[in-house]
C-alpha cells in the first residue's frame, strides 16, 4: 500500500490550467469552481502512442457532445485545446502519455446551484506517463463482480455524458475493491448489463460479438465505436443488444474496452469462470486487430514504423 502511494507521489505529471503550465504541487484551482462544488464539468481521457495523440478528434467531439447535453458552453475552440494539450505533452516528454482534459462551467460569484452565476470555463489538462497493462491480464484475464450499485438511469444523469460527476462509477469500483477484483459491472433498472465502472463490456457467443446498446444506459466509448467498425471490417458480426447477467456469465468470452486499457479479457464473474476460464480466441483476435489499428494511426504516421 505504501509503495503505491509513493509511486503516485513521485509520478511525473504536468498540469496545464487555462494555458499556464504547472507541476503536480503547484497545480491549484478555486474552491468556488463548479466542477469542485457540484461535479459541474465535462472531461475526456485520451492518450498518445509513440508521442502521437490517438483519436484526439473523437475525444474532442465527445467532449463537445457531453457539454451540449449539460448546456455547458465551451469558450475555447478545439484548436486551442489541441494547442494546450500539445504544450503539456511537450513539457512531459513521454512517448506513451495519458491525457485528461477537463472543462468546468467555471467559478461562481455567489454560492448557488443556478449555473447562470458561473463565470467563464476553467480548462485543466493533466498529462502523465501511461503505464502498460500487466501481462497477467492477457494470460489469465481479470476477475469481476456484478455490482449491487445500479447504473444511473438515462433520464437522470445520462451515463453518455462524460461529466465530473462520476460517483456512480466510484460506488461500483469500491464494491470491486472490497471483493478484491478488478472491476464491477453495473446493471440498469431493467436488470440488464450496462458497463464497468470505467469501460464498456462485450461478450462473444459462438462467432458473434454482442455489446449493450446505448439505450441500456452507457457511455458511448470511443474504443467501443472503433472496435465495432474494425470487427465488421473483419467479417465479425457485432450485435448491439441487451444482455442479461445470465447471458453474460454463460458467454464463451467476455472483455472490457477503454482508451487507457484497450481490450481487457474477463475470465471470471461472481466466482463463475467464463468459457474455459482463460482469454478466448475471439478476444485474442480482436486484440491483434486493435493493435494493428493503433499502429496504423500512430507509429506508422510518425515515420518510425
Ligand atoms: C463509464 C465508462 N464507460 C466506458 C468507457 C470507455 O470509453 P473509451 O473507450 O472512450 O475510453 C469509459 C472510459 O472513459 C468510462 O468511464
Short mmCIF file of C-alpha atoms and ligand atoms in Angstrom, two decimals:
data_model
loop_
_atom_site.label_atom_id
_atom_site.label_comp_id
_atom_site.label_asym_id
_atom_site.label_seq_id
_atom_site.Cartn_x
_atom_site.Cartn_y
_atom_site.Cartn_z
CA UNK A 1 0.00 0.00 0.00
CA UNK A 2 2.80 2.40 0.97
CA UNK A 3 4.56 1.56 -2.25
CA UNK A 4 1.52 2.53 -4.36
CA UNK A 5 1.30 5.89 -2.57
CA UNK A 6 4.98 6.56 -3.17
CA UNK A 7 4.75 5.83 -6.91
CA UNK A 8 1.78 8.18 -7.24
CA UNK A 9 3.59 10.95 -5.38
CA UNK A 10 6.77 10.67 -7.45
CA UNK A 11 4.97 10.18 -10.76
CA UNK A 12 5.94 12.69 -13.43
CA UNK A 13 2.88 14.73 -14.19
CA UNK A 14 2.21 18.07 -15.87
CA UNK A 15 -0.88 20.22 -15.48
CA UNK A 16 -1.99 22.95 -17.84
CA UNK A 17 -4.58 25.26 -16.24
CA UNK A 18 -6.11 27.72 -18.71
CA UNK A 19 -2.83 27.90 -20.63
CA UNK A 20 -0.41 28.01 -17.67
CA UNK A 21 1.87 25.03 -17.04
CA UNK A 22 2.31 23.69 -13.51
CA UNK A 23 3.84 20.68 -11.79
CA UNK A 24 1.75 18.50 -9.52
CA UNK A 25 2.46 20.50 -6.36
CA UNK A 26 1.72 23.89 -7.87
CA UNK A 27 -1.48 22.95 -9.75
CA UNK A 28 -4.42 24.51 -7.91
CA UNK A 29 -7.95 25.54 -8.76
CA UNK A 30 -10.52 27.66 -6.91
CA UNK A 31 -12.80 26.04 -4.34
CA UNK A 32 -15.57 28.12 -5.97
CA UNK A 33 -15.22 26.24 -9.24
CA UNK A 34 -18.49 24.45 -10.04
CA UNK A 35 -16.56 21.34 -11.00
CA UNK A 36 -15.45 21.10 -7.36
CA UNK A 37 -18.77 22.22 -5.87
CA UNK A 38 -21.18 20.15 -7.99
CA UNK A 39 -19.22 17.99 -10.42
CA UNK A 40 -20.44 20.54 -12.97
CA UNK A 41 -17.83 19.83 -15.62
CA UNK A 42 -17.11 17.57 -18.59
CA UNK A 43 -13.97 15.63 -19.27
CA UNK A 44 -12.16 13.25 -21.58
CA UNK A 45 -9.35 10.76 -21.18
CA UNK A 46 -7.25 10.31 -24.30
CA UNK A 47 -3.71 9.07 -24.78
CA UNK A 48 -0.66 9.08 -27.01
CA UNK A 49 1.29 6.22 -28.55
CA UNK A 50 4.78 6.94 -29.77
CA UNK A 51 4.28 10.61 -28.93
CA UNK A 52 1.22 10.92 -31.18
CA UNK A 53 -2.25 11.67 -29.74
CA UNK A 54 -4.58 8.79 -30.59
CA UNK A 55 -8.13 9.61 -31.83
CA UNK A 56 -7.93 13.06 -30.20
CA UNK A 57 -10.55 14.46 -32.60
CA UNK A 58 -13.04 11.78 -31.49
CA UNK A 59 -12.38 12.69 -27.85
CA UNK A 60 -12.88 16.41 -28.54
CA UNK A 61 -16.12 15.66 -30.36
CA UNK A 62 -17.36 13.64 -27.37
CA UNK A 63 -16.30 16.45 -25.01
CA UNK A 64 -18.42 18.88 -27.02
CA UNK A 65 -21.29 16.38 -27.07
CA UNK A 66 -21.16 15.92 -23.26
CA UNK A 67 -21.08 19.71 -22.82
CA UNK A 68 -24.09 20.14 -25.12
CA UNK A 69 -26.10 17.62 -23.07
CA UNK A 70 -25.39 19.75 -19.97
CA UNK A 71 -25.95 23.08 -21.74
CA UNK A 72 -22.39 23.93 -20.75
CA UNK A 73 -20.92 26.37 -23.24
CA UNK A 74 -17.25 25.97 -24.05
CA UNK A 75 -15.36 29.24 -24.57
CA UNK A 76 -12.39 27.51 -26.21
CA UNK A 77 -12.05 26.31 -29.78
CA UNK A 78 -10.97 22.72 -30.41
CA UNK A 79 -7.76 24.05 -31.97
CA UNK A 80 -6.96 25.99 -28.79
CA UNK A 81 -7.42 22.84 -26.71
CA UNK A 82 -5.23 20.79 -29.08
CA UNK A 83 -2.57 23.51 -28.76
CA UNK A 84 -2.70 23.39 -24.94
CA UNK A 85 -2.62 19.57 -24.93
CA UNK A 86 0.48 19.67 -27.13
CA UNK A 87 2.18 22.18 -24.83
CA UNK A 88 1.56 19.94 -21.81
CA UNK A 89 2.78 16.87 -23.72
CA UNK A 90 5.96 18.67 -24.84
CA UNK A 91 6.66 19.55 -21.20
CA UNK A 92 6.03 15.96 -20.10
CA UNK A 93 8.22 14.40 -22.78
CA UNK A 94 6.79 10.85 -22.59
CA UNK A 95 6.14 8.67 -25.64
CA UNK A 96 3.11 6.99 -24.11
CA UNK A 97 1.10 9.55 -22.23
CA UNK A 98 -2.26 9.72 -20.52
CA UNK A 99 -4.21 12.92 -21.32
CA UNK A 100 -7.10 14.16 -19.20
CA UNK A 101 -8.97 17.22 -20.49
CA UNK A 102 -11.41 18.83 -18.06
CA UNK A 103 -13.68 21.79 -18.76
CA UNK A 104 -15.69 23.15 -15.87
CA UNK A 105 -18.63 25.52 -16.05
CA UNK A 106 -16.37 27.92 -14.17
CA UNK A 107 -16.22 29.69 -10.85
CA UNK A 108 -19.19 31.13 -9.02
CA UNK A 109 -19.77 34.69 -7.99
CA UNK A 110 -22.16 33.56 -5.27
CA UNK A 111 -22.76 30.07 -3.89
CA UNK A 112 -25.76 28.93 -5.86
CA UNK A 113 -26.75 25.82 -7.78
CA UNK A 114 -28.03 28.07 -10.55
CA UNK A 115 -25.46 27.92 -13.38
CA UNK A 116 -26.32 31.41 -14.60
CA UNK A 117 -23.97 32.72 -11.87
CA UNK A 118 -21.00 30.82 -13.35
CA UNK A 119 -18.12 32.83 -14.78
CA UNK A 120 -16.11 31.51 -17.74
CA UNK A 121 -14.81 27.93 -18.05
CA UNK A 122 -11.74 26.59 -16.37
CA UNK A 123 -9.71 24.33 -18.64
CA UNK A 124 -7.48 21.78 -16.93
CA UNK A 125 -5.28 19.36 -18.85
CA UNK A 126 -3.38 16.71 -16.91
CA UNK A 127 -0.78 14.58 -18.69
CA UNK A 128 1.30 11.79 -17.21
CA UNK A 129 3.04 8.60 -18.17
CA UNK A 130 0.64 5.88 -19.39
CA UNK A 131 1.72 2.59 -17.85
CA UNK A 132 1.22 -0.55 -19.97
CA UNK A 133 -1.28 -3.20 -18.90
CA UNK A 134 0.09 -6.02 -16.72
CA UNK A 135 1.00 -9.12 -18.79
CA UNK A 136 -1.16 -11.26 -16.48
CA UNK A 137 -4.31 -9.63 -17.91
CA UNK A 138 -3.54 -11.18 -21.30
CA UNK A 139 -2.51 -14.56 -19.86
CA UNK A 140 -5.16 -15.03 -17.18
CA UNK A 141 -7.73 -12.26 -17.73
CA UNK A 142 -9.29 -10.28 -14.87
CA UNK A 143 -11.97 -11.17 -12.32
CA UNK A 144 -15.04 -9.03 -11.85
CA UNK A 145 -18.31 -8.95 -9.94
CA UNK A 146 -21.79 -7.76 -10.78
CA UNK A 147 -22.29 -4.54 -8.84
CA UNK A 148 -25.14 -4.02 -6.40
CA UNK A 149 -24.96 -0.33 -7.33
CA UNK A 150 -27.26 0.29 -10.28
CA UNK A 151 -26.13 2.35 -13.29
CA UNK A 152 -27.65 5.84 -13.32
CA UNK A 153 -30.83 5.98 -15.35
CA UNK A 154 -30.61 7.74 -18.72
CA UNK A 155 -33.45 10.02 -17.64
CA UNK A 156 -31.44 11.08 -14.56
CA UNK A 157 -27.74 11.83 -15.18
CA UNK A 158 -27.28 10.17 -18.58
CA UNK A 159 -24.23 7.85 -18.48
CA UNK A 160 -23.49 9.08 -22.01
CA UNK A 161 -22.45 12.44 -20.52
CA UNK A 162 -18.81 12.15 -19.51
CA UNK A 163 -19.14 14.62 -16.66
CA UNK A 164 -17.21 15.36 -13.49
CA UNK A 165 -19.98 13.57 -11.60
CA UNK A 166 -18.60 10.03 -11.56
CA UNK A 167 -19.91 8.95 -8.17
CA UNK A 168 -21.92 6.13 -9.73
CA UNK A 169 -18.70 4.58 -11.02
CA UNK A 170 -16.88 5.34 -7.76
CA UNK A 171 -19.50 3.34 -5.85
CA UNK A 172 -19.15 0.43 -8.28
CA UNK A 173 -15.36 0.30 -8.15
CA UNK A 174 -15.49 0.45 -4.35
CA UNK A 175 -17.59 -2.73 -4.42
CA UNK A 176 -14.99 -4.36 -6.67
CA UNK A 177 -12.08 -3.36 -4.45
CA UNK A 178 -13.92 -4.69 -1.39
CA UNK A 179 -14.13 -8.09 -3.12
CA UNK A 180 -10.52 -7.88 -4.30
CA UNK A 181 -11.44 -7.96 -8.02
CA UNK A 182 -10.60 -5.74 -10.99
CA UNK A 183 -13.99 -4.11 -11.54
CA UNK A 184 -17.75 -4.28 -11.04
CA UNK A 185 -20.28 -4.41 -13.88
CA UNK A 186 -23.40 -2.35 -13.29
CA UNK A 187 -26.95 -3.31 -14.28
CA UNK A 188 -29.67 -0.88 -15.32
CA UNK A 189 -33.12 -0.50 -13.79
CA UNK A 190 -34.39 -3.38 -16.01
CA UNK A 191 -31.66 -5.68 -14.69
CA UNK A 192 -29.69 -5.71 -17.94
CA UNK A 193 -25.93 -5.32 -18.26
CA UNK A 194 -24.64 -1.78 -18.87
CA UNK A 195 -20.85 -1.40 -18.43
CA UNK A 196 -17.97 -1.47 -15.99
CA UNK A 197 -17.01 1.50 -13.80
CA UNK A 198 -14.69 2.88 -16.48
CA UNK A 199 -15.00 0.64 -19.56
CA UNK A 200 -17.53 -0.85 -21.95
CA UNK A 201 -18.35 -4.55 -21.80
CA UNK A 202 -18.60 -7.11 -24.59
CA UNK A 203 -19.35 -10.81 -24.89
CA UNK A 204 -18.67 -13.40 -27.57
CA UNK A 205 -21.06 -16.29 -28.14
CA UNK A 206 -20.13 -18.61 -30.97
CA UNK A 207 -18.96 -16.40 -33.84
CA UNK A 208 -20.96 -13.35 -32.76
CA UNK A 209 -19.94 -10.38 -30.71
CA UNK A 210 -22.50 -8.61 -28.55
CA UNK A 211 -22.26 -5.34 -26.64
CA UNK A 212 -25.07 -3.48 -24.87
CA UNK A 213 -26.81 -0.76 -26.92
CA UNK A 214 -26.67 2.93 -25.96
CA UNK A 215 -30.29 2.58 -24.79
CA UNK A 216 -29.08 0.31 -21.95
CA UNK A 217 -27.56 3.47 -20.40
CA UNK A 218 -23.82 3.50 -21.12
CA UNK A 219 -21.08 5.86 -22.17
CA UNK A 220 -20.54 5.56 -25.91
CA UNK A 221 -16.91 4.52 -25.63
CA UNK A 222 -14.58 5.58 -28.41
CA UNK A 223 -12.80 2.22 -28.24
CA UNK A 224 -16.24 0.55 -28.48
CA UNK A 225 -17.10 2.63 -31.54
CA UNK A 226 -13.79 1.82 -33.26
CA UNK A 227 -13.96 -1.87 -32.42
CA UNK A 228 -17.49 -2.17 -33.84
CA UNK A 229 -16.18 -0.80 -37.16
CA UNK A 230 -13.00 -2.90 -37.09
CA UNK A 231 -14.85 -6.12 -36.23
CA UNK A 232 -17.35 -5.55 -39.05
CA UNK A 233 -14.46 -4.83 -41.43
CA UNK A 234 -13.01 -8.21 -40.44
CA UNK A 235 -16.30 -10.03 -41.10
CA UNK A 236 -17.14 -10.46 -37.43
CA UNK A 237 -20.80 -9.81 -36.74
CA UNK A 238 -21.48 -7.32 -33.94
CA UNK A 239 -24.90 -7.01 -32.33
CA UNK A 240 -25.75 -4.11 -30.06
CA UNK A 241 -28.43 -5.67 -27.92
CA UNK A 242 -29.48 -6.03 -24.31
CA UNK A 243 -27.57 -8.66 -22.34
CA UNK A 244 -28.89 -10.29 -19.17
CA UNK A 245 -26.49 -11.18 -16.34
CA UNK A 246 -27.20 -14.86 -17.09
CA UNK A 247 -26.24 -14.45 -20.74
CA UNK A 248 -23.03 -12.69 -19.77
CA UNK A 249 -21.97 -15.34 -17.27
CA UNK A 250 -22.74 -18.08 -19.85
CA UNK A 251 -20.91 -16.35 -22.70
CA UNK A 252 -17.90 -18.02 -24.34
CA UNK A 253 -15.80 -14.91 -23.80
CA UNK A 254 -16.15 -11.53 -22.10
CA UNK A 255 -13.91 -8.46 -22.31
CA UNK A 256 -13.76 -4.74 -21.49
CA UNK A 257 -12.74 -1.88 -23.78
CA UNK A 258 -11.41 1.57 -22.92
CA UNK A 259 -8.92 4.12 -24.19
CA UNK A 260 -6.31 3.61 -21.50
CA UNK A 261 -6.70 -0.18 -21.13
CA UNK A 262 -7.65 -1.09 -24.72
CA UNK A 263 -9.07 -4.66 -24.64
CA UNK A 264 -9.03 -6.49 -21.29
CA UNK A 265 -10.15 -10.17 -21.14
CA UNK A 266 -12.58 -11.01 -18.31
CA UNK A 267 -12.34 -14.63 -17.20
CA UNK A 268 -14.44 -14.73 -14.04
CA UNK A 269 -17.71 -13.09 -13.00
CA UNK A 270 -19.02 -13.53 -9.44
CA UNK A 271 -16.79 -16.59 -8.95
CA UNK A 272 -18.05 -18.29 -12.17
CA UNK A 273 -15.42 -18.92 -14.87
CA UNK A 274 -16.21 -17.50 -18.32
CA UNK A 275 -15.86 -20.14 -21.04
CA UNK A 276 -12.69 -22.08 -20.28
CA UNK A 277 -11.63 -19.52 -17.66
CA UNK A 278 -8.92 -18.14 -19.97
CA UNK A 279 -8.79 -15.34 -22.55
CA UNK A 280 -10.56 -16.78 -25.62
CA UNK A 281 -9.66 -16.86 -29.31
CA UNK A 282 -12.10 -14.13 -30.39
CA UNK A 283 -10.70 -11.77 -27.71
CA UNK A 284 -7.14 -12.55 -28.80
CA UNK A 285 -8.05 -11.95 -32.44
CA UNK A 286 -9.63 -8.58 -31.59
CA UNK A 287 -6.57 -7.58 -29.52
CA UNK A 288 -4.46 -8.22 -32.66
CA UNK A 289 -6.84 -6.28 -34.91
CA UNK A 290 -6.94 -3.36 -32.49
CA UNK A 291 -3.14 -3.28 -32.04
CA UNK A 292 -2.75 -3.12 -35.80
CA UNK A 293 -5.20 -0.21 -35.92
CA UNK A 294 -3.27 1.67 -33.18
CA UNK A 295 -0.07 1.08 -35.13
CA UNK A 296 -1.62 2.43 -38.33
CA UNK A 297 -2.94 5.51 -36.54
CA UNK A 298 0.24 6.33 -34.65
CA UNK A 299 3.55 4.53 -35.19
CA UNK A 300 3.14 4.30 -38.97
CA UNK A 301 2.38 8.02 -39.19
CA UNK A 302 5.44 9.12 -37.22
CA UNK A 303 7.82 7.87 -39.89
CA UNK A 304 9.34 5.44 -37.35
CA UNK A 305 7.14 2.49 -38.17
C1 LIG B 1 -18.15 4.65 -17.74
C2 LIG B 1 -17.23 4.43 -18.88
N1 LIG B 1 -17.60 3.58 -19.86
C3 LIG B 1 -16.82 3.34 -20.92
C4 LIG B 1 -15.58 3.94 -21.05
C5 LIG B 1 -14.72 3.65 -22.24
O1 LIG B 1 -14.68 4.75 -23.08
P1 LIG B 1 -13.47 4.99 -24.09
O2 LIG B 1 -13.34 3.77 -24.93
O3 LIG B 1 -13.88 6.17 -24.87
O4 LIG B 1 -12.25 5.23 -23.24
C6 LIG B 1 -15.14 4.83 -20.05
C7 LIG B 1 -13.85 5.50 -20.16
O5 LIG B 1 -13.80 6.64 -20.44
C8 LIG B 1 -15.99 5.08 -18.96
O6 LIG B 1 -15.61 5.92 -17.97
#
